[in-house]
Each structure stands twice: as C-alpha cells, then as structure tokens.
CSV table of C-alpha atoms in Angstrom, one decimal:
chain,number,residue,atom,x,y,z
U,1,ASN,CA,50.3,94.3,80.8
U,2,THR,CA,50.3,97.9,79.9
U,3,LEU,CA,53.1,99.5,77.9
U,4,TRP,CA,54.2,101.2,81.2
U,5,ASP,CA,54.5,97.7,82.9
U,6,LEU,CA,56.6,96.4,80.1
U,7,ALA,CA,58.9,99.4,80.2
U,8,ILE,CA,59.4,99.0,84.0
U,9,ALA,CA,60.1,95.2,83.6
U,10,GLU,CA,62.6,95.9,80.8
U,11,VAL,CA,64.5,98.5,83.0
U,12,GLU,CA,64.6,96.1,85.9
U,13,LYS,CA,65.9,93.4,83.7
U,14,ARG,CA,68.7,95.6,82.4
U,15,GLU,CA,69.6,96.9,85.9
U,16,ASN,CA,69.6,93.3,87.4
U,17,PRO,CA,70.8,91.0,84.6
U,18,ASP,CA,71.5,88.2,87.2
U,19,ASP,CA,67.9,88.3,88.5
U,20,GLY,CA,66.3,85.9,85.9
U,21,VAL,CA,64.5,84.1,88.7
U,22,LYS,CA,60.7,83.7,88.4
U,23,GLN,CA,58.4,84.7,91.3
U,24,GLY,CA,58.5,82.1,94.0
U,25,GLU,CA,61.5,80.3,92.5
U,26,VAL,CA,64.6,79.6,94.6
U,27,TRP,CA,67.9,80.8,93.2
U,28,GLU,CA,71.4,79.6,94.1
U,29,LYS,CA,74.5,81.7,94.0
U,30,SER,CA,78.1,80.8,94.7
U,31,ILE,CA,80.9,83.0,95.9
U,32,LEU,CA,84.6,82.2,96.3
U,33,PHE,CA,86.5,84.2,98.9
U,34,MET,CA,90.3,84.4,98.5
U,35,GLY,CA,93.1,86.7,99.4
U,36,ASN,CA,95.9,87.2,101.8
U,37,LYS,CA,96.6,84.6,104.4
U,38,ASN,CA,95.1,85.8,107.8
U,39,GLY,CA,93.5,88.7,105.9
U,40,GLY,CA,90.1,88.4,107.5
U,41,LYS,CA,88.1,86.4,105.0
U,42,THR,CA,86.5,84.1,107.5
U,43,THR,CA,85.4,87.1,109.7
U,44,ILE,CA,83.8,88.8,106.7
U,45,ILE,CA,81.9,85.6,105.8
U,46,LEU,CA,80.6,85.1,109.4
U,47,ARG,CA,79.4,88.7,109.5
U,48,CYS,CA,77.6,88.3,106.2
U,49,LEU,CA,75.9,85.2,107.6
U,50,GLU,CA,75.2,87.0,110.9
U,51,ARG,CA,77.0,84.3,112.9
U,52,GLU,CA,78.6,85.2,116.2
U,53,GLU,CA,81.1,82.4,116.3
U,54,ALA,CA,84.8,83.1,116.6
U,55,PRO,CA,86.7,82.7,113.3
U,56,LYS,CA,89.1,79.8,112.9
U,57,PRO,CA,92.1,79.5,110.5
U,58,THR,CA,91.1,78.1,107.1
U,59,LEU,CA,93.0,74.9,106.3
U,60,ALA,CA,92.6,74.6,102.6
U,61,LEU,CA,89.2,75.1,100.9
U,62,GLU,CA,86.2,75.4,103.2
U,63,TYR,CA,82.5,75.6,102.5
U,64,THR,CA,79.5,77.0,104.2
U,65,PHE,CA,76.1,78.4,103.1
U,66,GLY,CA,73.5,80.9,103.9
U,67,ARG,CA,69.7,81.2,103.3
U,68,ARG,CA,67.7,84.3,102.9
U,69,ALA,CA,64.2,85.2,101.7
U,70,ARG,CA,64.0,88.1,99.3
U,71,ARG,CA,60.5,88.9,100.3
U,72,HIS,CA,58.0,88.0,102.9
U,73,ASN,CA,56.4,84.5,102.5
U,74,THR,CA,58.8,83.5,99.7
U,75,PRO,CA,61.1,80.5,99.6
U,76,LYS,CA,64.6,81.2,100.9
U,77,ASP,CA,67.4,81.6,98.3
U,78,ILE,CA,70.7,79.8,98.9
U,79,ALA,CA,74.2,81.2,98.7
U,80,HIS,CA,77.2,78.9,98.7
U,81,PHE,CA,80.3,80.4,100.3
U,82,TRP,CA,83.7,78.9,99.4
U,83,GLU,CA,86.9,80.1,101.2
U,84,LEU,CA,90.4,79.5,99.9
U,85,GLY,CA,92.9,79.4,102.7
U,86,GLY,CA,96.7,79.7,102.5
U,87,GLY,CA,97.0,82.9,100.5
U,88,THR,CA,98.5,82.0,97.2
U,89,SER,CA,99.8,78.6,98.2
U,90,LEU,CA,96.8,76.6,97.1
U,91,LEU,CA,95.9,78.1,93.8
U,92,GLU,CA,95.1,74.8,92.2
U,93,LEU,CA,92.1,74.4,94.4
U,94,ILE,CA,90.3,77.3,92.7
U,95,ARG,CA,89.1,75.0,89.9
U,96,ILE,CA,87.1,72.9,92.4
U,97,PRO,CA,84.2,75.4,93.3
U,98,ILE,CA,84.1,77.1,89.8
U,99,THR,CA,82.5,74.7,87.3
U,100,THR,CA,80.7,74.7,84.0
U,101,HIS,CA,77.4,74.1,85.8
U,102,ASN,CA,77.6,77.1,88.2
U,103,ILE,CA,79.6,79.6,86.2
U,104,ARG,CA,76.5,81.7,85.4
U,105,SER,CA,75.8,82.2,89.1
U,106,PHE,CA,79.4,82.5,90.4
U,107,ALA,CA,81.2,85.5,91.8
U,108,VAL,CA,84.6,86.2,93.4
U,109,VAL,CA,85.5,88.2,96.5
U,110,LEU,CA,89.2,89.1,96.8
U,111,VAL,CA,90.2,90.2,100.3
U,112,LEU,CA,93.5,92.1,100.4
U,113,ASP,CA,95.3,92.9,103.6
U,114,LEU,CA,95.8,96.7,103.6
U,115,SER,CA,98.3,96.4,106.4
U,116,LYS,CA,100.7,94.5,104.1
U,117,PRO,CA,101.2,96.6,101.0
U,118,ASN,CA,104.3,94.8,100.0
U,119,GLU,CA,102.3,91.6,99.5
U,120,LEU,CA,99.3,93.3,98.0
U,121,TRP,CA,100.0,93.3,94.3
U,122,THR,CA,101.6,89.8,94.2
U,123,THR,CA,98.7,88.3,96.1
U,124,MET,CA,96.1,90.1,93.9
U,125,GLU,CA,97.9,89.3,90.6
U,126,ASN,CA,98.5,85.6,91.3
U,127,LEU,CA,94.9,84.8,92.6
U,128,LEU,CA,93.1,86.8,89.9
U,129,GLN,CA,95.3,85.4,87.1
U,130,VAL,CA,94.7,81.8,88.0
U,131,THR,CA,91.0,82.4,88.5
U,132,ARG,CA,90.7,84.2,85.2
U,133,ASN,CA,92.6,81.5,83.3
U,134,HIS,CA,90.3,78.8,84.8
U,135,VAL,CA,87.1,80.8,84.0
U,136,ASN,CA,88.3,81.5,80.4
U,137,LYS,CA,88.8,77.7,79.9
U,138,ILE,CA,85.2,77.2,81.0
U,139,LEU,CA,84.0,79.9,78.6
U,140,THR,CA,86.0,78.4,75.8
U,141,LYS,CA,84.3,75.1,76.4
U,142,LEU,CA,80.9,76.7,76.6
U,143,GLU,CA,81.4,78.5,73.3
U,144,LYS,CA,81.4,75.1,71.7
U,145,THR,CA,78.6,73.4,73.8
U,146,ASN,CA,76.4,76.4,74.7
U,147,PRO,CA,77.4,79.5,72.8
U,148,GLU,CA,74.4,81.5,74.0
U,149,VAL,CA,75.4,81.2,77.6
U,150,ALA,CA,79.0,82.1,76.8
U,151,ALA,CA,77.9,85.2,75.0
U,152,GLU,CA,75.6,86.1,77.8
U,153,LEU,CA,78.4,85.9,80.4
U,154,LYS,CA,80.7,88.0,78.4
U,155,GLN,CA,78.1,90.7,77.7
U,156,ARG,CA,76.9,90.7,81.3
U,157,MET,CA,80.3,91.9,82.6
U,158,ARG,CA,80.3,94.7,80.0
U,159,ASN,CA,77.0,95.9,81.5
U,160,ASN,CA,78.7,97.3,84.5
U,161,LEU,CA,79.7,100.2,82.3
U,162,GLN,CA,77.3,102.1,80.2
U,163,ARG,CA,78.2,102.1,76.5
U,164,ASP,CA,78.6,105.9,76.6
U,165,HIS,CA,81.1,105.7,79.5
U,166,PRO,CA,84.4,107.2,78.4
U,167,ASP,CA,86.3,104.1,79.6
U,168,TYR,CA,84.1,101.5,77.9
U,169,GLU,CA,86.8,100.5,75.5
U,170,LEU,CA,89.7,101.0,77.8
U,171,VAL,CA,88.9,98.5,80.6
U,172,ASP,CA,89.2,94.7,80.7
U,173,PRO,CA,86.3,93.4,82.8
U,174,PHE,CA,86.9,90.3,84.9
U,175,PRO,CA,84.9,87.4,83.3
U,176,ILE,CA,82.7,86.9,86.4
U,177,PRO,CA,81.5,89.4,89.1
U,178,LEU,CA,84.3,90.6,91.3
U,179,VAL,CA,84.4,92.5,94.6
U,180,ILE,CA,87.8,93.7,96.0
U,181,ILE,CA,87.8,94.2,99.8
U,182,GLY,CA,90.6,96.0,101.5
U,183,SER,CA,90.7,94.6,105.0
U,184,LYS,CA,92.3,95.8,108.3
U,185,TYR,CA,91.5,99.4,107.6
U,186,ASP,CA,92.1,100.1,111.3
U,187,ILE,CA,95.9,99.5,110.8
U,188,PHE,CA,95.9,101.1,107.3
U,189,HIS,CA,94.3,104.3,108.7
U,190,GLU,CA,97.5,104.9,110.7
U,191,PHE,CA,99.7,104.8,107.7
U,192,ASP,CA,101.4,107.9,106.3
U,193,SER,CA,98.9,109.9,104.2
U,194,GLU,CA,101.0,109.6,101.0
U,195,MET,CA,101.2,105.8,101.4
U,196,LYS,CA,97.5,105.6,101.9
U,197,LYS,CA,97.0,107.8,98.8
U,198,ILE,CA,99.1,105.5,96.6
U,199,ILE,CA,97.5,102.3,97.8
U,200,SER,CA,93.9,103.7,97.5
U,201,LYS,CA,94.6,105.1,94.1
U,202,THR,CA,96.1,101.9,92.8
U,203,LEU,CA,93.3,99.7,94.1
U,204,ARG,CA,90.8,102.1,92.5
U,205,PHE,CA,92.5,101.7,89.2
U,206,VAL,CA,92.6,97.9,89.4
U,207,SER,CA,89.0,97.6,90.5
U,208,HIS,CA,87.8,99.9,87.7
U,209,TYR,CA,90.0,98.2,85.1
U,210,TYR,CA,88.5,94.8,86.1
U,211,GLY,CA,84.9,96.1,86.4
U,212,ALA,CA,84.9,95.3,90.1
U,213,SER,CA,83.4,96.9,93.2
U,214,LEU,CA,85.8,98.2,95.8
U,215,VAL,CA,85.3,98.6,99.6
U,216,PHE,CA,87.6,99.0,102.6
U,217,THR,CA,86.6,97.3,105.8
U,218,GLY,CA,87.8,96.8,109.3
U,219,LYS,CA,86.7,95.9,112.8
U,220,SER,CA,83.9,98.4,113.2
U,221,GLU,CA,80.4,97.2,112.4
U,222,ALA,CA,79.8,100.3,110.2
U,223,LEU,CA,82.7,99.2,107.9
U,224,LEU,CA,81.7,95.5,107.9
U,225,LEU,CA,78.2,96.6,106.9
U,226,LYS,CA,79.4,98.3,103.8
U,227,ALA,CA,81.2,95.1,102.7
U,228,ARG,CA,78.0,93.1,103.5
U,229,VAL,CA,76.0,95.3,101.2
U,230,LEU,CA,78.1,94.4,98.2
U,231,ILE,CA,78.3,90.7,99.1
U,232,ASN,CA,74.6,90.4,99.8
U,233,HIS,CA,73.9,91.8,96.3
U,234,LEU,CA,76.1,89.0,94.8
U,235,ALA,CA,74.7,86.3,97.1
U,236,PHE,CA,71.1,87.1,97.5
U,237,GLY,CA,70.2,89.7,94.9
U,238,TYR,CA,69.8,92.6,97.3
U,239,ASP,CA,69.6,96.0,95.8
U,240,LYS,CA,72.9,97.6,94.7
U,241,SER,CA,74.2,100.6,96.6
U,242,LYS,CA,74.5,103.8,94.6
U,243,SER,CA,76.6,105.6,97.3
U,244,VAL,CA,80.3,106.3,96.5
U,245,SER,CA,83.3,107.3,98.7
U,246,VAL,CA,86.6,108.1,97.0
U,247,ASP,CA,88.3,110.3,99.6
U,248,PRO,CA,91.7,108.5,100.3
U,249,SER,CA,91.6,109.8,103.9
U,250,LYS,CA,88.4,107.8,104.5
U,251,PRO,CA,87.3,104.1,103.8
U,252,LEU,CA,86.7,103.7,100.0
U,253,PHE,CA,83.4,102.4,98.8
U,254,ILE,CA,82.9,102.3,95.0
U,255,PRO,CA,80.3,99.9,93.4
U,256,ALA,CA,81.3,98.6,90.0
U,257,GLY,CA,80.9,101.1,87.2
U,258,LEU,CA,80.8,104.2,89.3
U,259,ASP,CA,84.4,105.3,88.9
U,260,SER,CA,86.4,106.6,86.0
U,261,LEU,CA,90.0,106.9,84.8
U,262,SER,CA,89.7,110.6,84.7
U,263,GLN,CA,88.7,110.8,88.4
U,264,ILE,CA,91.4,108.3,89.4
U,265,GLY,CA,94.1,110.2,87.6
U,266,PRO,CA,97.5,108.9,86.4
U,267,PRO,CA,99.7,106.5,88.4
U,268,PRO,CA,101.2,108.1,91.6
U,269,ALA,CA,104.5,109.2,90.2
U,270,SER,CA,106.1,112.2,88.4
U,271,ASP,CA,105.7,112.5,84.7
U,272,SER,CA,109.5,112.0,84.3
U,273,ASP,CA,109.4,108.8,86.3
U,274,ILE,CA,106.4,107.4,84.5
U,275,GLY,CA,108.2,108.2,81.2
U,276,LYS,CA,111.1,105.9,82.3
U,277,VAL,CA,108.9,103.0,83.1
U,278,ARG,CA,108.6,100.3,80.3
U,279,ALA,CA,105.2,98.7,80.2
U,280,ASN,CA,103.0,97.0,77.6
U,281,THR,CA,99.7,97.6,79.3
U,282,PRO,CA,98.1,100.2,81.7
U,283,LEU,CA,97.9,97.5,84.4
U,284,GLU,CA,101.6,96.7,84.0
U,285,LEU,CA,102.4,100.4,84.3
U,286,TRP,CA,100.5,100.8,87.5
U,287,ARG,CA,102.1,97.6,88.9
U,288,LYS,CA,105.6,98.9,88.3
U,289,VAL,CA,104.9,102.3,89.7
U,290,PHE,CA,103.2,100.7,92.8
U,291,GLU,CA,106.2,98.4,93.3
U,292,GLN,CA,108.6,101.3,93.3
U,293,THR,CA,107.1,102.4,96.6
U,294,PHE,CA,106.1,98.9,97.9
U,295,PRO,CA,108.6,96.3,96.4
U,296,PRO,CA,107.1,92.8,96.6
U,297,LYS,CA,108.3,90.4,99.3
U,298,SER,CA,109.7,87.1,98.1
U,299,SER,CA,108.2,85.6,101.2
U,300,CYS,CA,104.8,85.8,99.6
U,301,GLY,CA,105.6,82.6,97.6
U,302,LEU,CA,105.1,79.0,98.3
U,303,GLN,CA,108.4,78.4,100.2
U,304,ASP,CA,107.3,80.0,103.4
U,305,THR,CA,104.0,78.2,103.6
U,306,LYS,CA,103.8,75.9,106.6
U,307,ASP,CA,102.5,72.4,106.1
U,308,PRO,CA,99.0,72.3,107.7
U,309,ALA,CA,99.6,68.7,108.6
U,310,GLN,CA,102.3,69.8,111.0
U,311,ASP,CA,100.0,72.3,112.8
U,312,THR,CA,99.3,71.2,116.3
U,313,GLN,CA,95.8,72.5,116.3
U,314,TYR,CA,94.8,69.8,113.8
U,315,ALA,CA,96.5,67.0,115.7
U,316,GLU,CA,94.7,63.6,115.7
U,317,TYR,CA,96.6,60.7,117.3
U,318,GLU,CA,95.5,57.8,115.1
U,319,ILE,CA,95.9,59.8,111.9
U,320,ASP,CA,99.3,61.2,112.9
U,321,VAL,CA,100.6,57.7,113.8
U,322,MET,CA,99.5,56.3,110.4
U,323,ARG,CA,101.0,59.3,108.7
U,324,ALA,CA,104.3,58.8,110.4
U,325,GLN,CA,104.3,55.2,109.4
U,326,LYS,CA,103.6,56.1,105.8
U,327,ASN,CA,106.4,58.7,105.8
U,328,GLN,CA,108.8,56.0,107.0
U,329,GLU,CA,107.6,53.6,104.2
U,330,LEU,CA,108.0,56.4,101.7
U,331,GLU,CA,111.6,57.1,102.8
U,332,GLN,CA,112.4,53.4,102.6
U,333,TYR,CA,110.9,53.2,99.1
U,334,LYS,CA,113.0,56.2,98.0
U,335,ARG,CA,116.2,54.5,99.3
U,336,ASN,CA,115.4,51.2,97.7
U,337,ALA,CA,114.5,52.9,94.4
U,338,SER,CA,117.7,54.9,94.4
U,339,LYS,CA,119.7,51.8,95.0
U,340,SER,CA,117.9,50.0,92.2
U,341,TRP,CA,118.6,52.7,89.7
U,342,LYS,CA,122.3,52.8,90.6
U,343,GLU,CA,122.6,49.0,90.2
U,344,MET,CA,121.0,49.0,86.7
U,345,ASP,CA,123.1,48.3,83.7
U,346,PHE,CA,121.8,50.5,80.9
U,347,ASP,CA,122.4,49.2,77.4
U,348,SER,CA,123.8,52.0,75.3
U,349,ASN,CA,122.4,50.3,72.2
C-alpha cells in the first residue's frame, strides 16, 4: 500500500469506528427500540425493513431481524431488532437483549411521542436511566475480564464529538449509540409555536448532552425516510448523513455531534425564573424548566398499565381456562396460608 492508501484507510477507520468488519465478512448488529406506549415503534421498524404489513400492538419484548448487503455480490449483514412494549411498565426486560456478548454491536432507539409532551420527560428519563445502569454494569464486568473492550466502548462514544468541540468536556455521552426519534410529528406540527419551540429545544439539548442523533418523524414517507437513514447506519453500516435541520418550525434532523450548546441556547425560561430553579446538573435544570410548562402525568407509571393477559386480542381458550384454574388455586392457597399464620402460636422466647 502507498502512503496515500494508508492515510485513506486511517481516515475511514476514524470516521467509522464500528466498521471493523473485513471484506466479505458478515457483521451482526442489534438495536433495541423503546419509548412511549403506542408511540409508533413498530411502524418505524416495519418501514426500516421495508415491510408493508400492518403494525400490531407489542405485547412485551418482541424480536425480528433484517438482512442487507452492503455491496454487490457480498454476503448479507444481519440486524437484530428488539422492541420493548408497554412504555415504562416493563423496564426489567431491557436486560434480556443487551448482554456482554453483543454490547460492542448494540444500539438503542428511543421513540418519544411528540403529541404527549406531559409524558415525554418521564418516559425518556426512566427508559434511559434503566438502560444506562444495565450497560454500566456490563462495562464494569468487562473492565475486569476484558479491559481493552471496555476502554474501546467508552472512547467510541466520545468520538461523536471532536476533541476541539467546545462542548467536549460538558456533555455526558450515553454508553452505547443512541438515536432519539420524535414521533407523530403530524399532530405536533399543529401545536402552538411556543410549545413546539420548548419541546424542540429541550430534545436538542438532551440529544446533544447524551451524544445522540435526533430526528422527528411522522406519517409521510419523507419523514420516515429520515429516520431510516439514522437507523440503517446503526443496523447495516450505511453512510452517515451530514445534513442538519434545526428550525423548530420544521422537523428536526440532527446527527450525533453536529449540534452545540451555543446553538441550542439556554433553557426556555427567563433569566429570573432560571435563577430560582435549584438544580445540581444541567440535565436537571432543563428537566425542571421543561416540567414548568409540561408537568408530568402520574398516569405514566405502572398503575395504569393493563394486564396483557386480560386483553381479548390475545385470547386462547385452553390457556385461559388453565389460567383461571391456577388463579383459583392461588386464591385458595392465600386463604389457607393466611389461616395457618393466624393459628400459629409464636414462642416469644
């Protein structure tokens, strides 16, 4: 190889740190989709896989996959798509798809329903916090068993920002690649302009702070295509898009590392109001300012989540009869156990 060939290879390696796959070798990537209940996750996955089937409600944690060839006459790469249903009610299932074995090739897509701003921050915070805690546990384990891989993962997320970027030391990158999708833009577009500005600005800050890409999408194919560009980069190594759209009156599209705190500006509140807010971190400050306009709904929690087993669309006679019988046995056991405890004579000695 000439010096020029080596230079080109080095630049490509830096720009595509994930692409360590040799010529003709198949790579596998995994993506976990999570977000608001009924937020459009399934629709986005189907569009990415170019499937025309109608989306169905996700019961708990569902899996599908896609295959694509990066070049002509090359083996098809595989992308594993996991989808977490139920909004924030099934957080414990996050640990199933993300493991020590696939952490190097894993990414997360967080789908936030723009039409429900009062649920937006709570959903985002709960899902990302649980995911981050689980990934950090894996990294802690890797630091003992495979420190080179752990160091590589931590550095890779820092690579979204150039070292000379003014925000390099001010952000806190998510430990694995993250894309934030604002769905249902068609409804969001009808919001008051000031509300749209607050939501857009807040999501820009959160995405930049976590080193994530941000895109707004809706029913139109043009908007879905923008989301597909970011997801296909994660799933199949397609080229990154360098285009940026930050106008709050239009759908946002900001690939990771192409925004800045100076362009985003301060939280959407007056200086006097910001001065009254007590916060320990920039993220907490933005949350409190955002929730002044969009107070979180308590209904976002677990208590309003319907039991999928009671949903008529999943009815199966034999299983339901057996379940009813087991429920009766459980109730009988509870009554007998309660009676037994009451009859026990505890020795105070």
